[in-house]
C-alpha positions as a Python dict, from the first residue, in 0.01 Angstrom:
ca = {
    (1, 'S'): (0, 0, 0),
    (2, 'A'): (-374, -70, -23),
    (3, 'I'): (-517, -261, -305),
    (4, 'T'): (-884, -229, -380),
    (5, 'D'): (-1137, -274, -660),
    (6, 'P'): (-1351, 36, -622),
    (7, 'E'): (-1551, -22, -935),
    (8, 'G'): (-1597, -400, -892),
    (9, 'D'): (-1468, -460, -1236),
    (10, 'N'): (-1143, -650, -1140),
    (11, 'I'): (-926, -348, -1237),
    (12, 'P'): (-747, -297, -915),
    (13, 'T'): (-636, 33, -768),
    (14, 'A'): (-323, 62, -547),
    (15, 'S'): (-276, 353, -320),
    (16, 'G'): (-57, 473, -25),
    (17, 'T'): (163, 736, 104),
    (18, 'T'): (527, 800, 62),
    (19, 'E'): (773, 1088, 60),
    (20, 'P'): (611, 1392, -130),
    (21, 'G'): (708, 1421, -485),
    (22, 'S'): (832, 1071, -511),
    (23, 'T'): (798, 855, -835),
    (24, 'V'): (583, 547, -778),
    (25, 'V'): (598, 252, -1026),
    (26, 'V'): (333, -23, -963),
    (27, 'T'): (380, -355, -1135),
    (28, 'W'): (57, -556, -1166),
    (29, 'P'): (15, -940, -1168),
    (30, 'D'): (-3, -956, -1546),
    (31, 'G'): (339, -772, -1573),
    (32, 'T'): (192, -428, -1684),
    (33, 'T'): (298, -123, -1495),
    (34, 'S'): (147, 216, -1380),
    (35, 'Q'): (360, 515, -1302),
    (36, 'V'): (243, 805, -1086),
    (37, 'T'): (399, 1090, -881),
    (38, 'A'): (310, 1122, -509),
    (39, 'D'): (140, 1438, -409),
    (40, 'G'): (388, 1710, -345),
    (41, 'T'): (248, 1803, -3),
    (42, 'T'): (86, 1500, 146),
    (43, 'G'): (289, 1217, -35),
    (44, 'A'): (-43, 1037, -121),
    (45, 'W'): (-53, 846, -447),
    (46, 'T'): (-299, 629, -634),
    (47, 'A'): (-253, 413, -940),
    (48, 'T'): (-507, 204, -1134),
    (49, 'A'): (-433, -102, -1346),
    (50, 'P'): (-469, -60, -1716),
    (51, 'A'): (-692, -377, -1753),
    (52, 'E'): (-845, -662, -1556),
    (53, 'Q'): (-583, -855, -1345),
    (54, 'P'): (-552, -1220, -1247),
    (55, 'D'): (-474, -1302, -886),
    (56, 'G'): (-109, -1231, -785),
    (57, 'N'): (136, -1008, -634),
    (58, 'V'): (156, -626, -681),
    (59, 'T'): (481, -466, -631),
    (60, 'V'): (559, -93, -570),
    (61, 'A'): (891, 75, -648),
    (62, 'V'): (940, 418, -514),
    (63, 'T'): (1207, 676, -593),
    (64, 'D'): (1220, 982, -381),
    (65, 'P'): (1323, 1326, -526),
    (66, 'A'): (1680, 1269, -404),
    (67, 'G'): (1695, 944, -605),
    (68, 'N'): (1677, 707, -317),
    (69, 'P'): (1481, 385, -396),
    (70, 'G'): (1230, 201, -181),
    (71, 'T'): (983, -81, -234),
    (72, 'G'): (652, -230, -117),
    (73, 'S'): (419, -500, -209),
    (74, 'G'): (71, -647, -176),
    (75, 'T'): (-152, -917, -292),
    (76, 'W'): (-448, -882, -534),
    (77, 'T'): (-723, -1132, -530),
    (78, 'S'): (-986, -1090, -804),
    (79, 'S'): (-1346, -1072, -707),
    (80, 'D'): (-1437, -1233, -1035),
    (81, 'T'): (-1497, -1609, -999),
    (82, 'T'): (-1712, -1663, -1305),
    (83, 'P'): (-1541, -1829, -1601),
    (84, 'P'): (-1612, -1738, -1965),
    (85, 'D'): (-1943, -1845, -2095),
    (86, 'T'): (-1893, -2107, -2368),
    (87, 'S'): (-2258, -2204, -2428),
    (88, 'A'): (-2248, -2073, -2788),
    (89, 'T'): (-1890, -2196, -2867),
    (90, 'T'): (-1838, -2487, -3097),
    (91, 'V'): (-1525, -2677, -3188),
    (92, 'T'): (-1483, -2862, -3512),
    (93, 'V'): (-1207, -3094, -3622),
    (94, 'G'): (-1125, -3104, -3999),
    (95, 'A'): (-1098, -3429, -4195),
    (96, 'I'): (-786, -3606, -4073),
    (97, 'A'): (-518, -3625, -4345),
    (98, 'G'): (-763, -3426, -4582),
    (99, 'D'): (-977, -3723, -4677),
    (100, 'G'): (-1027, -3898, -4346),
    (101, 'V'): (-787, -4186, -4439),
    (102, 'V'): (-435, -4216, -4302),
    (103, 'N'): (-215, -4383, -4558),
    (104, 'A'): (129, -4538, -4556),
    (105, 'A'): (309, -4210, -4649),
    (106, 'E'): (110, -4014, -4392),
    (107, 'A'): (171, -4270, -4127),
    (108, 'A'): (551, -4224, -4181),
    (109, 'G'): (535, -3847, -4135),
    (110, 'N'): (333, -3577, -3949),
    (111, 'V'): (-12, -3489, -4016),
    (112, 'A'): (-149, -3137, -3974),
    (113, 'V'): (-487, -3137, -3786),
    (114, 'T'): (-700, -2831, -3815),
    (115, 'V'): (-934, -2716, -3537),
    (116, 'T'): (-1191, -2450, -3607),
    (117, 'I'): (-1343, -2251, -3310),
    (118, 'A'): (-1680, -2062, -3365),
    (119, 'N'): (-1820, -1810, -3131),
    (120, 'P'): (-1547, -1799, -2869),
    (121, 'P'): (-1648, -1619, -2550),
    (122, 'S'): (-1593, -1237, -2559),
    (123, 'D'): (-1423, -1228, -2224),
    (124, 'A'): (-1163, -1494, -2304),
    (125, 'A'): (-811, -1359, -2229),
    (126, 'T'): (-636, -1685, -2318),
    (127, 'T'): (-730, -1987, -2545),
    (128, 'T'): (-544, -2318, -2503),
    (129, 'V'): (-600, -2585, -2777),
    (130, 'N'): (-482, -2948, -2758),
    (131, 'V'): (-549, -3220, -3006),
    (132, 'L'): (-560, -3569, -2841),
    (133, 'V'): (-496, -3905, -2986),
    (134, 'D'): (-554, -4200, -2744),
    (135, 'G'): (-537, -3936, -2473),
    (136, 'V'): (-185, -3791, -2567),
    (137, 'P'): (-213, -3428, -2620),
    (138, 'Y'): (-45, -3236, -2904),
    (139, 'A'): (-49, -2855, -2871),
    (140, 'A'): (-213, -2654, -3141),
    (141, 'V'): (-110, -2293, -3251),
    (142, 'S'): (-329, -2016, -3370),
    (143, 'N'): (-356, -1932, -3738),
    (144, 'G'): (-510, -1593, -3642),
    (145, 'D'): (-843, -1664, -3826),
    (146, 'G'): (-1035, -1886, -3580),
    (147, 'T'): (-846, -2191, -3683),
    (148, 'W'): (-576, -2377, -3502),
    (149, 'T'): (-325, -2642, -3616),
    (150, 'A'): (-154, -2928, -3448),
    (151, 'S'): (126, -3138, -3591),
    (152, 'V'): (48, -3498, -3498),
    (153, 'P'): (284, -3787, -3580),
    (154, 'G'): (128, -4007, -3842),
    (155, 'S'): (242, -4309, -3645),
    (156, 'A'): (24, -4209, -3347),
    (157, 'L'): (-268, -4181, -3573),
    (158, 'A'): (-197, -4508, -3758),
    (159, 'G'): (-141, -4707, -3417),
    (160, 'A'): (-420, -4551, -3217),
    (161, 'A'): (-634, -4797, -3034),
    (162, 'T'): (-937, -4587, -3121),
    (163, 'P'): (-913, -4397, -3463),
    (164, 'T'): (-1074, -4081, -3328),
    (165, 'V'): (-914, -3717, -3280),
    (166, 'T'): (-1048, -3508, -3005),
    (167, 'A'): (-974, -3127, -2983),
    (168, 'E'): (-1003, -2984, -2630),
    (169, 'V'): (-1024, -2601, -2606),
    (170, 'V'): (-1000, -2420, -2264),
    (171, 'F'): (-1075, -2050, -2237),
    (172, 'A'): (-958, -1835, -1931),
    (173, 'D'): (-1067, -1483, -1857),
    (174, 'A'): (-829, -1215, -1715),
    (175, 'A'): (-904, -1307, -1369),
    (176, 'G'): (-765, -1656, -1441),
    (177, 'N'): (-1095, -1841, -1432),
    (178, 'D'): (-1088, -2143, -1664),
    (179, 'A'): (-1405, -2247, -1838),
    (180, 'A'): (-1488, -2619, -1875),
    (181, 'P'): (-1323, -2767, -2192),
    (182, 'V'): (-1504, -2734, -2510),
    (183, 'T'): (-1447, -3043, -2727),
    (184, 'G'): (-1485, -3160, -3082),
    (185, 'T'): (-1408, -3497, -3237),
    (186, 'Q'): (-1333, -3642, -3572),
    (187, 'T'): (-1298, -4020, -3672),
    (188, 'Y'): (-1080, -4150, -3945),
    (189, 'T'): (-962, -4474, -4088),
    (190, 'V'): (-618, -4624, -4142),
    (191, 'D'): (-515, -4787, -4468),
    (192, 'V'): (-136, -4860, -4499),
    (193, 'T'): (-149, -5169, -4708),
    (194, 'P'): (-40, -5132, -5066),
    (195, 'P'): (-300, -5254, -5329),
    (196, 'T'): (-248, -5574, -5513),
    (197, 'T'): (-357, -5651, -5870),
    (198, 'D'): (-362, -5924, -6118),
    (199, 'V'): (-282, -5838, -6472),
    (200, 'A'): (-360, -5984, -6804),
    (201, 'I'): (-203, -5855, -7135),
    (202, 'T'): (-386, -5941, -7450),
    (203, 'D'): (-393, -5832, -7816),
    (204, 'P'): (-763, -5846, -7883),
    (205, 'E'): (-737, -5690, -8234),
    (206, 'G'): (-427, -5881, -8340),
    (207, 'D'): (-260, -5558, -8437),
    (208, 'N'): (26, -5557, -8193),
    (209, 'I'): (-142, -5287, -7983),
    (210, 'P'): (-177, -5469, -7644),
    (211, 'T'): (-446, -5434, -7374),
    (212, 'A'): (-385, -5467, -7006),
    (213, 'S'): (-657, -5543, -6762),
    (214, 'G'): (-710, -5671, -6413),
    (215, 'T'): (-863, -5606, -6077),
    (216, 'T'): (-742, -5418, -5782),
    (217, 'E'): (-877, -5223, -5475),
    (218, 'P'): (-1178, -5042, -5571),
    (219, 'G'): (-1126, -4669, -5649),
    (220, 'S'): (-750, -4727, -5706),
    (221, 'T'): (-559, -4521, -5976),
    (222, 'V'): (-384, -4755, -6218),
    (223, 'V'): (-87, -4636, -6431),
    (224, 'V'): (41, -4882, -6685),
    (225, 'L'): (417, -4825, -6774),
}
């Protein structure tokens, strides 16, 4: 079998000759297939891939009119060596834990980290998103709307030497060319210390309706029971 790229578009064409009238099934590197019938007189056949292909093996399965099978193979090497253009792509990491502060409850569980990708390259065939904390990657999954979410242990966030989350996004085209990672970062703080307070209870009006007062961490919510 001969494997060529007659249009220069990384959509390969396989061709060859076999027993006239045979059924030929070509399996391309991405797993897709093309089925053709060899010419009834010459046995010549040609099959074109349905889409751009990454580098890899091309296999050919042939069944002659009597039902006898045969095989062949070849190697496809893409002429495309240009990775996706990410010059307009931006990656944004949402506020960690919703408010930028990892508290004791969040440190004890998992924290959903959201990554937003804007203007991804049009020729990206695959997108891989990882969220890194202290260099440790956590895989993110697509939400189907341009956002991705990774579940990160709160303990990793709370114990990080550097309280910064980095999202790393890698795009690859159909030929398997990887673009340089596009990154975004988000800082956060850790507060796992319960607030303390001093309490004074008085009856300023002398009417047995007490008043409680005190001081605690600024911005705290106080409930008197």
